[in-house]
CSV table of C-alpha atoms (C1' of nucleotides) in Angstrom, one decimal:
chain,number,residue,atom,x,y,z
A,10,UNK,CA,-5.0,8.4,-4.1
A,11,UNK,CA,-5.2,6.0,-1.1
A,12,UNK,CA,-3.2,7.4,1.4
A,13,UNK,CA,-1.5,4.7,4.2
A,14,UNK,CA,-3.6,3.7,7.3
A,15,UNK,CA,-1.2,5.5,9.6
A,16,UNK,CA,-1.7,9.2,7.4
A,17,UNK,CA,-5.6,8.7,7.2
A,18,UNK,CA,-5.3,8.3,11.0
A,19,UNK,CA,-2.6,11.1,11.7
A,20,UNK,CA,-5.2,13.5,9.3
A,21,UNK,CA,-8.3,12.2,11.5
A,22,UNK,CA,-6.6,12.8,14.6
A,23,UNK,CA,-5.9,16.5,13.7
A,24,UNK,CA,-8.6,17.0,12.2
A,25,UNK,CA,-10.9,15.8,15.6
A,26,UNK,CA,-8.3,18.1,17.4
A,27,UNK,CA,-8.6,21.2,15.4
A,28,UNK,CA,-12.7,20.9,15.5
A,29,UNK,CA,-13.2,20.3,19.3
A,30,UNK,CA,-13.4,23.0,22.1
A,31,UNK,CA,-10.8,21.3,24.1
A,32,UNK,CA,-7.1,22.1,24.2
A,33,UNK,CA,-5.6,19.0,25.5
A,34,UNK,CA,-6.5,15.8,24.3
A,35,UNK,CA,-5.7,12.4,25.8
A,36,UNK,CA,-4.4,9.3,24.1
A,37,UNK,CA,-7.6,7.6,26.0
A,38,UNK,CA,-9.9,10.2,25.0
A,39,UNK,CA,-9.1,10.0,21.1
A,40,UNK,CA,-9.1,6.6,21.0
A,41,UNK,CA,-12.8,6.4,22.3
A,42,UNK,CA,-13.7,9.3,19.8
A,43,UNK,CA,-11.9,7.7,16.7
A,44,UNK,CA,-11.5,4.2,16.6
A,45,UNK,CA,-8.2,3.5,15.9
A,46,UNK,CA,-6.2,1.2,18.2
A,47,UNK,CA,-5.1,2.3,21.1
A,48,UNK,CA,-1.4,1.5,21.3
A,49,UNK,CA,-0.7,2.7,17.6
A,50,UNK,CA,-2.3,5.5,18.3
A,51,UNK,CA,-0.1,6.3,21.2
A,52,UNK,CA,3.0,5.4,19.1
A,53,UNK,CA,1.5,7.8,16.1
A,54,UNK,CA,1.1,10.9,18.4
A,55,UNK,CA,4.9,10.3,20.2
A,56,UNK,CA,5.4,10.7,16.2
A,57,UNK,CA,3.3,13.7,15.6
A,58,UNK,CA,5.3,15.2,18.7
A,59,UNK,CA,8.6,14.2,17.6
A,60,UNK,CA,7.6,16.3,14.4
A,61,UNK,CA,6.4,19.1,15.6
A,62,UNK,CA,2.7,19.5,15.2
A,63,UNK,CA,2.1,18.6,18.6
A,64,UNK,CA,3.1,18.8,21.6
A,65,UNK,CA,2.9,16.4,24.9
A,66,UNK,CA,2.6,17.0,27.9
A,67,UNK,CA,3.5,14.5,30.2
A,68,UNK,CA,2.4,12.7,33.5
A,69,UNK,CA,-0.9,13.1,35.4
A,70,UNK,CA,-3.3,16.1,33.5
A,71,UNK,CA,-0.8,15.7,30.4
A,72,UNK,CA,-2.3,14.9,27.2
A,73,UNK,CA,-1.2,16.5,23.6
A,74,UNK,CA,-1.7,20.2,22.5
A,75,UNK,CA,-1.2,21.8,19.5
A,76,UNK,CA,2.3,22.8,19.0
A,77,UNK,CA,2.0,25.7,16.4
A,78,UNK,CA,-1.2,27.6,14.9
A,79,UNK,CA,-2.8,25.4,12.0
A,80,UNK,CA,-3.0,27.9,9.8
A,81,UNK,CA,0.4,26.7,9.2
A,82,UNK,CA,0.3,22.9,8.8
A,83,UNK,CA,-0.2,22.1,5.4
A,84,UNK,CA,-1.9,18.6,4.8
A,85,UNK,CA,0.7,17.3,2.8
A,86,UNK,CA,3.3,18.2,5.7
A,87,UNK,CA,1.5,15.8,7.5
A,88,UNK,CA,1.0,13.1,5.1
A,89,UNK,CA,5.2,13.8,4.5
A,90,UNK,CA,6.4,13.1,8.0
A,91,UNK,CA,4.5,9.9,8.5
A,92,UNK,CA,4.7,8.0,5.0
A,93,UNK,CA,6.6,10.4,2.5
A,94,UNK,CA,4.8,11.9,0.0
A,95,UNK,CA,7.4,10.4,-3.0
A,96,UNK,CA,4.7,7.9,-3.8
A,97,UNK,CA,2.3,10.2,-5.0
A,98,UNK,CA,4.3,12.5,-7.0
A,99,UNK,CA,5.8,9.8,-9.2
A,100,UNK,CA,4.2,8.2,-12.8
A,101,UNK,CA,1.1,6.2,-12.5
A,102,UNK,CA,2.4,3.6,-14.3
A,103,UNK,CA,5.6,3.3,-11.6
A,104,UNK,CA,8.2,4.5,-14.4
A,105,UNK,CA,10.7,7.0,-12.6
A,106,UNK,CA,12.1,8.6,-15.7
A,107,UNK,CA,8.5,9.5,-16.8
A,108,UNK,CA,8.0,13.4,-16.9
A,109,UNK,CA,6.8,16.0,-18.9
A,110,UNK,CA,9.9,16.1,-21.4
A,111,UNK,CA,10.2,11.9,-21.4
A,112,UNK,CA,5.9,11.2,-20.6
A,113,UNK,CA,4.5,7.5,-20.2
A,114,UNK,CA,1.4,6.7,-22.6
A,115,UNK,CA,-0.7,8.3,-19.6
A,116,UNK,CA,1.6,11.0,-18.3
A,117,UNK,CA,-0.5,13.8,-19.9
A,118,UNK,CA,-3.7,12.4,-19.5
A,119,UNK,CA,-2.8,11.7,-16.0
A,120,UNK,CA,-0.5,14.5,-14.3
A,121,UNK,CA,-2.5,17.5,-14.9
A,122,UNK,CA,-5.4,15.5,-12.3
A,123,UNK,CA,-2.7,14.4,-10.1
A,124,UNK,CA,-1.2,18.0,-9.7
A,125,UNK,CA,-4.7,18.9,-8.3
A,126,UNK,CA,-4.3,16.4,-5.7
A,127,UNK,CA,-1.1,17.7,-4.4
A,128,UNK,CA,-1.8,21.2,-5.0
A,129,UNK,CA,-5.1,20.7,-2.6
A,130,UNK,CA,-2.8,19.2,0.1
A,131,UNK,CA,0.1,21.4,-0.5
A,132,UNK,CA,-2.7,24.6,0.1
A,133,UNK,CA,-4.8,23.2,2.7
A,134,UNK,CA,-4.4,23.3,6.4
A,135,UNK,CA,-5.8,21.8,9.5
A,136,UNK,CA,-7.5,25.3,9.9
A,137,UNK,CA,-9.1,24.6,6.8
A,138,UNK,CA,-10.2,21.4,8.0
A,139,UNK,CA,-12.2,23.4,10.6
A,140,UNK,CA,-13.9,26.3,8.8
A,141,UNK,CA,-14.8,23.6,5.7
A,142,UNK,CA,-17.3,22.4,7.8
A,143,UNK,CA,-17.0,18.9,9.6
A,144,UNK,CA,-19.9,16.8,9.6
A,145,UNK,CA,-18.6,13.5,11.3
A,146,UNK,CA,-14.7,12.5,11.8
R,30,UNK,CA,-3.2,7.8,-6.6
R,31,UNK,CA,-0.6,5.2,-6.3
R,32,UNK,CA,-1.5,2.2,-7.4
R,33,UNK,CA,-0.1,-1.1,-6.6
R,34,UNK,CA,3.1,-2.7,-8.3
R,35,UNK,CA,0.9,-5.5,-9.3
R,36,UNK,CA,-1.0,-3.1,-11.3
R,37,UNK,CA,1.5,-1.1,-12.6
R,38,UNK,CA,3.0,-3.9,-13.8
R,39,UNK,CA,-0.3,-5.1,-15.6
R,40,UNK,CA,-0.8,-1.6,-16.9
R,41,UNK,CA,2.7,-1.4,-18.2
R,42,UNK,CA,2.5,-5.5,-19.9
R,43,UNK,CA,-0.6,-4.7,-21.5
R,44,UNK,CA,0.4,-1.4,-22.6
R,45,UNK,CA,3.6,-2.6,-24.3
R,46,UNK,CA,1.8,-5.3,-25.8
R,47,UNK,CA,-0.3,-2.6,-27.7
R,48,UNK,CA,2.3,-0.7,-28.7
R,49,UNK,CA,4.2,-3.2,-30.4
R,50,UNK,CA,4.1,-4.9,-34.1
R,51,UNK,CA,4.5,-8.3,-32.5
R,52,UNK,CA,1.3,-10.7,-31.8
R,53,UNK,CA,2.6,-13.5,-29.9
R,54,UNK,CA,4.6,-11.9,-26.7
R,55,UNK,CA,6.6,-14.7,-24.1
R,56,UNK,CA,7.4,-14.1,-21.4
R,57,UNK,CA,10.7,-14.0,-21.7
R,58,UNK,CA,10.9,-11.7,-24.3
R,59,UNK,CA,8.3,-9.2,-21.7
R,60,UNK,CA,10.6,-9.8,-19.3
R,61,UNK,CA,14.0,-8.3,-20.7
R,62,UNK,CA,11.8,-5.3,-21.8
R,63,UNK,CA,9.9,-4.2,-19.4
R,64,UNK,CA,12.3,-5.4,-16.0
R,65,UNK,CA,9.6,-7.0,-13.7
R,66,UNK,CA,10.9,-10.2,-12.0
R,67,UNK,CA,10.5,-13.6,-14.4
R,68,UNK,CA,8.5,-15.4,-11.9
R,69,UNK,CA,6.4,-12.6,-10.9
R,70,UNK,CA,5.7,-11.6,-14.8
R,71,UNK,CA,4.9,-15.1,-15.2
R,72,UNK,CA,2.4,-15.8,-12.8
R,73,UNK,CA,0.6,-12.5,-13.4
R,74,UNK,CA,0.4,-13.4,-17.1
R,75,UNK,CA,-1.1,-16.4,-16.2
R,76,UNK,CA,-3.8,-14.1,-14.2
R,77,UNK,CA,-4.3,-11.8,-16.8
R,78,UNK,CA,-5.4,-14.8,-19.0
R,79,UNK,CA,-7.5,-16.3,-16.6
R,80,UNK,CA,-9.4,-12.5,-16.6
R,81,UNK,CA,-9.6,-13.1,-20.1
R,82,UNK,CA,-7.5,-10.1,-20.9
R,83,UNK,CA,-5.2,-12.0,-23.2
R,84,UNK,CA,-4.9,-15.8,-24.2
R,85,UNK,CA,-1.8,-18.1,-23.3
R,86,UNK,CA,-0.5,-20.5,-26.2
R,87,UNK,CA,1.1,-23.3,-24.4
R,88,UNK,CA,4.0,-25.3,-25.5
R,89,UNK,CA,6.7,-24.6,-27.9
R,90,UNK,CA,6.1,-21.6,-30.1
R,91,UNK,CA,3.8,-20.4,-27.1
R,92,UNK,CA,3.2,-17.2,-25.4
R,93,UNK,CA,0.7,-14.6,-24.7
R,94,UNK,CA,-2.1,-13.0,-27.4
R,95,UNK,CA,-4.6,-10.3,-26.4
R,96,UNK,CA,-7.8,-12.4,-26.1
R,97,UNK,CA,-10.3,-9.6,-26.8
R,98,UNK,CA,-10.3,-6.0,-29.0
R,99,UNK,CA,-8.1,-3.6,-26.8
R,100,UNK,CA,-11.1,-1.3,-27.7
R,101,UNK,CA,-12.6,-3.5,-25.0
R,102,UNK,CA,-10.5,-3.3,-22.4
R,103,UNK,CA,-10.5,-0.6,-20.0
R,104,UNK,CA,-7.7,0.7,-17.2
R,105,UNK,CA,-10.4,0.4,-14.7
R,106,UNK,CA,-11.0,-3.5,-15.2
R,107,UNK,CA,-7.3,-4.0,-15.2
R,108,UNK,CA,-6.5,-3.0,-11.9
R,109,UNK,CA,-10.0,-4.1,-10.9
R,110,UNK,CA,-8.9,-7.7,-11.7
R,111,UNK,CA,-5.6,-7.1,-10.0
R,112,UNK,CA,-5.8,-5.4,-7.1
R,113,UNK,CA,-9.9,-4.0,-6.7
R,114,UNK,CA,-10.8,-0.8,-7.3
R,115,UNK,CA,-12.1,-0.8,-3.7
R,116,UNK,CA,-9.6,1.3,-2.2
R,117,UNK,CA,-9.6,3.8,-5.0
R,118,UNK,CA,-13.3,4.9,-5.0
R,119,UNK,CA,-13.3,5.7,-0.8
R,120,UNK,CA,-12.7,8.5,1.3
R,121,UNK,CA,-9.1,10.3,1.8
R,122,UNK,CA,-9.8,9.6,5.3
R,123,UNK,CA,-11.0,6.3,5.3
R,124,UNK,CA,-14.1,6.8,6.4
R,125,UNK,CA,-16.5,3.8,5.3
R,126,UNK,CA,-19.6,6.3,5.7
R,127,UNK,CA,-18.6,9.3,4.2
R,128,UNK,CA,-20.4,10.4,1.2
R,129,UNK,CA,-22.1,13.5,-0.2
R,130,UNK,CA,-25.1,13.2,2.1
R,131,UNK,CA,-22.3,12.4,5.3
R,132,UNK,CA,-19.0,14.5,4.0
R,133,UNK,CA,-16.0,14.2,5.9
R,134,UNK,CA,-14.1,17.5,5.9
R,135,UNK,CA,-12.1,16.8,2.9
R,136,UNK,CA,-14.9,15.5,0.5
R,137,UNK,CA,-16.1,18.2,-0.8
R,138,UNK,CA,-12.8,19.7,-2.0
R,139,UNK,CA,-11.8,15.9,-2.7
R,140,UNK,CA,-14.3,13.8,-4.3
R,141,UNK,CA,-14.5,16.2,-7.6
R,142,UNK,CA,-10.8,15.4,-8.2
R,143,UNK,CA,-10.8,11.6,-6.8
R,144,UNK,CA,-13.6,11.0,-9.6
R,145,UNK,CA,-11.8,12.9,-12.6
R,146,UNK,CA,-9.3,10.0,-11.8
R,147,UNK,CA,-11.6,7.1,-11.9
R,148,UNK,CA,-13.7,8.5,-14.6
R,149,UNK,CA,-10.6,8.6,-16.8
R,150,UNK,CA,-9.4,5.1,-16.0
R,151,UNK,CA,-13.0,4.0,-16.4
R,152,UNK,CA,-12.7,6.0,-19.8
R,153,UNK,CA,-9.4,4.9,-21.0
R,154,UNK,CA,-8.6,1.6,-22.9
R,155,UNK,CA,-5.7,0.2,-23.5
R,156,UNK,CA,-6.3,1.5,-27.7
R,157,UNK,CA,-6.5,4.8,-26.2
R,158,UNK,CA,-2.9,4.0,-25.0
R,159,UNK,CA,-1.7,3.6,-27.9
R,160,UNK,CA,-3.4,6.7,-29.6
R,161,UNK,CA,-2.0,8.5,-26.8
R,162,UNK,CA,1.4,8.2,-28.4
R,163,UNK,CA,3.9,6.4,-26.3
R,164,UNK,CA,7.4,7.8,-26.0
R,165,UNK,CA,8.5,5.2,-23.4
R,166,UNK,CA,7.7,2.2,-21.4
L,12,DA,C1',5.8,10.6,50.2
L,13,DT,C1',2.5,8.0,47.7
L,14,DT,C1',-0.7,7.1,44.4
L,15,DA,C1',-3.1,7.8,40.2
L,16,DA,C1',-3.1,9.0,35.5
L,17,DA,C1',-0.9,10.2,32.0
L,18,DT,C1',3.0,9.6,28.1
L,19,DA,C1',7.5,7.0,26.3
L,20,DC,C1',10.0,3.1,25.1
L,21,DT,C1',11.2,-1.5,23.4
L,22,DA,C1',10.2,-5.7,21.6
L,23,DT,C1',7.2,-8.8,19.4
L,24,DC,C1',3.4,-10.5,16.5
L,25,DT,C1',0.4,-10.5,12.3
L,26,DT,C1',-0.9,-9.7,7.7
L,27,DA,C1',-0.7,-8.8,2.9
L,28,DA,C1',2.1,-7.6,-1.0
L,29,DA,C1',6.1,-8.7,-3.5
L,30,DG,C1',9.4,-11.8,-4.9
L,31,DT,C1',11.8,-16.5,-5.5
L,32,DA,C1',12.5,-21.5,-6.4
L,33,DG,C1',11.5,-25.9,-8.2
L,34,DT,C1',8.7,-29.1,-10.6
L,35,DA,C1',5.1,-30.4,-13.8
L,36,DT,C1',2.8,-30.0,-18.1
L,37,DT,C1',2.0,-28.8,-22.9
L,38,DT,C1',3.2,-28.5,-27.8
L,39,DT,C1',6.1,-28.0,-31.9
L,40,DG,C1',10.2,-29.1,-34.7
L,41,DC,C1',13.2,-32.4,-36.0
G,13,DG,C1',9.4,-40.5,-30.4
G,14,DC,C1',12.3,-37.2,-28.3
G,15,DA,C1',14.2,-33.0,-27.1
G,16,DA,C1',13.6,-28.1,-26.8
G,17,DA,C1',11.0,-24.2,-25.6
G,18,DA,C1',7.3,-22.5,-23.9
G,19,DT,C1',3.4,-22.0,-19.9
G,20,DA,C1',1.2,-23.7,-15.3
G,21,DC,C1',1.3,-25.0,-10.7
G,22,DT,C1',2.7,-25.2,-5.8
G,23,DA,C1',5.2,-23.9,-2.1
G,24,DC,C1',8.3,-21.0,0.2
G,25,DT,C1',10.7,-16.5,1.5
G,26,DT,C1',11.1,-11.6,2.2
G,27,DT,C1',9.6,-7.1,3.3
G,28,DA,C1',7.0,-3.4,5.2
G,29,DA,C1',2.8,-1.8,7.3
G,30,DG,C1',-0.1,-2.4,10.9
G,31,DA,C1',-1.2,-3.9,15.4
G,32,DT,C1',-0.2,-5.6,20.2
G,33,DA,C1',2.0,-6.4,24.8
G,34,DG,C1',4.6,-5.2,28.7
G,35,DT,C1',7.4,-2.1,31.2
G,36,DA,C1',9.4,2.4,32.4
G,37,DT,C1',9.0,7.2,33.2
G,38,DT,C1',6.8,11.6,34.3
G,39,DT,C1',3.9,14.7,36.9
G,40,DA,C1',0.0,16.5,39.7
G,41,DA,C1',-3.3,15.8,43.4
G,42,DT,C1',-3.8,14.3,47.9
DNA sequence: ATTAAATACTATCTTAAAGTAGTATTTTGC
DNA sequence: GCAAAATACTACTTTAAGATAGTATTTAAT
């Protein structure tokens, strides 16, 4: 699979958020707790605003909240508003006419395990994320 | 998954290679086939041999031979000699310390379907390609 | 009102993958 | 021996992801 830096950090961020007591989380804060860099951090969760899963809250006390229940954001929602998720669904070998009717030497040895991939994002959701159990994010 | 175009490339050279009658491949002829820039087919060729994947034949009447049995030659060392495997075998997350005994909150559903992919490219050689029947490439 | 603490914006830099260009070298056929 | 047809080598360019820097804006506490 091997997502893009900026989805493994958009799905750590979330997923820190959604197992934490707190409600509002600064940039400052996560950064500390997560390691990623400060500034594309910032830039990310303007991002994650713009599309929806958060919310900000500006000046002194602001921070980001969650903007809707997440029960409702799908994994691969996430991983589709910061990279696209067209790279994953296509042939392994990079062919774009390969498909079940016209299948590369490896489509059929290769799809059915690639489905599972995108069926576990498509199902899973940042709620998930929490009652699977975190051990360290 | 999504591998590199480097590898996809390889994958695709090596699996057209097996498929065919010919011996002797140049890179001329791989190149109006399978539609991967001259200079970058080249060069990659010329890596591929060093790996000791296939054999170049230099001068006139020249070109490209598999070096050892394609019985030999597994997916997995491919794109090992390309690109690493590295990146393929770590967490969704990238979390350099998550592992069974220090799951992030995705390994568990994860890691069973991330290894059915490595365990069939560490299965699969390029013969199997061509057992697998190839209907395009 | 002013200050402190937060996010937002804009522009730039860095790095690695991908692609391109030109020249040198090797070998066979004639 | 020489030309043709092939690979090998070296250097450069392009592109996109990732990262950084500086400034502007917003808001609450005092």
């Amino acid at each position: 699979m091997k997502l893009s830096k900026t989805s493994e950090y958009a799905l750590r961020i979330l997923g820190f958020m959604i197992n934490s007591e707190k409600q509002v989380f600064t940039a400052r804060y996560l950064v500390t707790y997560l390691h990623i860099p400060d500034k594309y951090l910032r830039r990310l969760m303007t991002d994650l605003a713009r599309n929806g899963f958060i919310k900000s809250i500006q000046g002194r006390e602001g921070g980001y909240v969650f903007a809707k229940n997440a029960t409702t954001i799908h994994l691969s929602e996430i991983i589709d508003a910061v990279e696209g998720m067209d790279k994953y669904t296509g042939c392994l070998l990079g062919l774009n006419n390969c498909s079940d009717d016209s299948p590369c030497s490896l489509h059929y040895a290769y799809a059915p395990i690639r489905n599972q991939v995108l069926n576990l994002l498509d199902t899973l959701t940042l709620a998930d994320l929490k009652s699977l159990k975190i051990k360290r994010f």
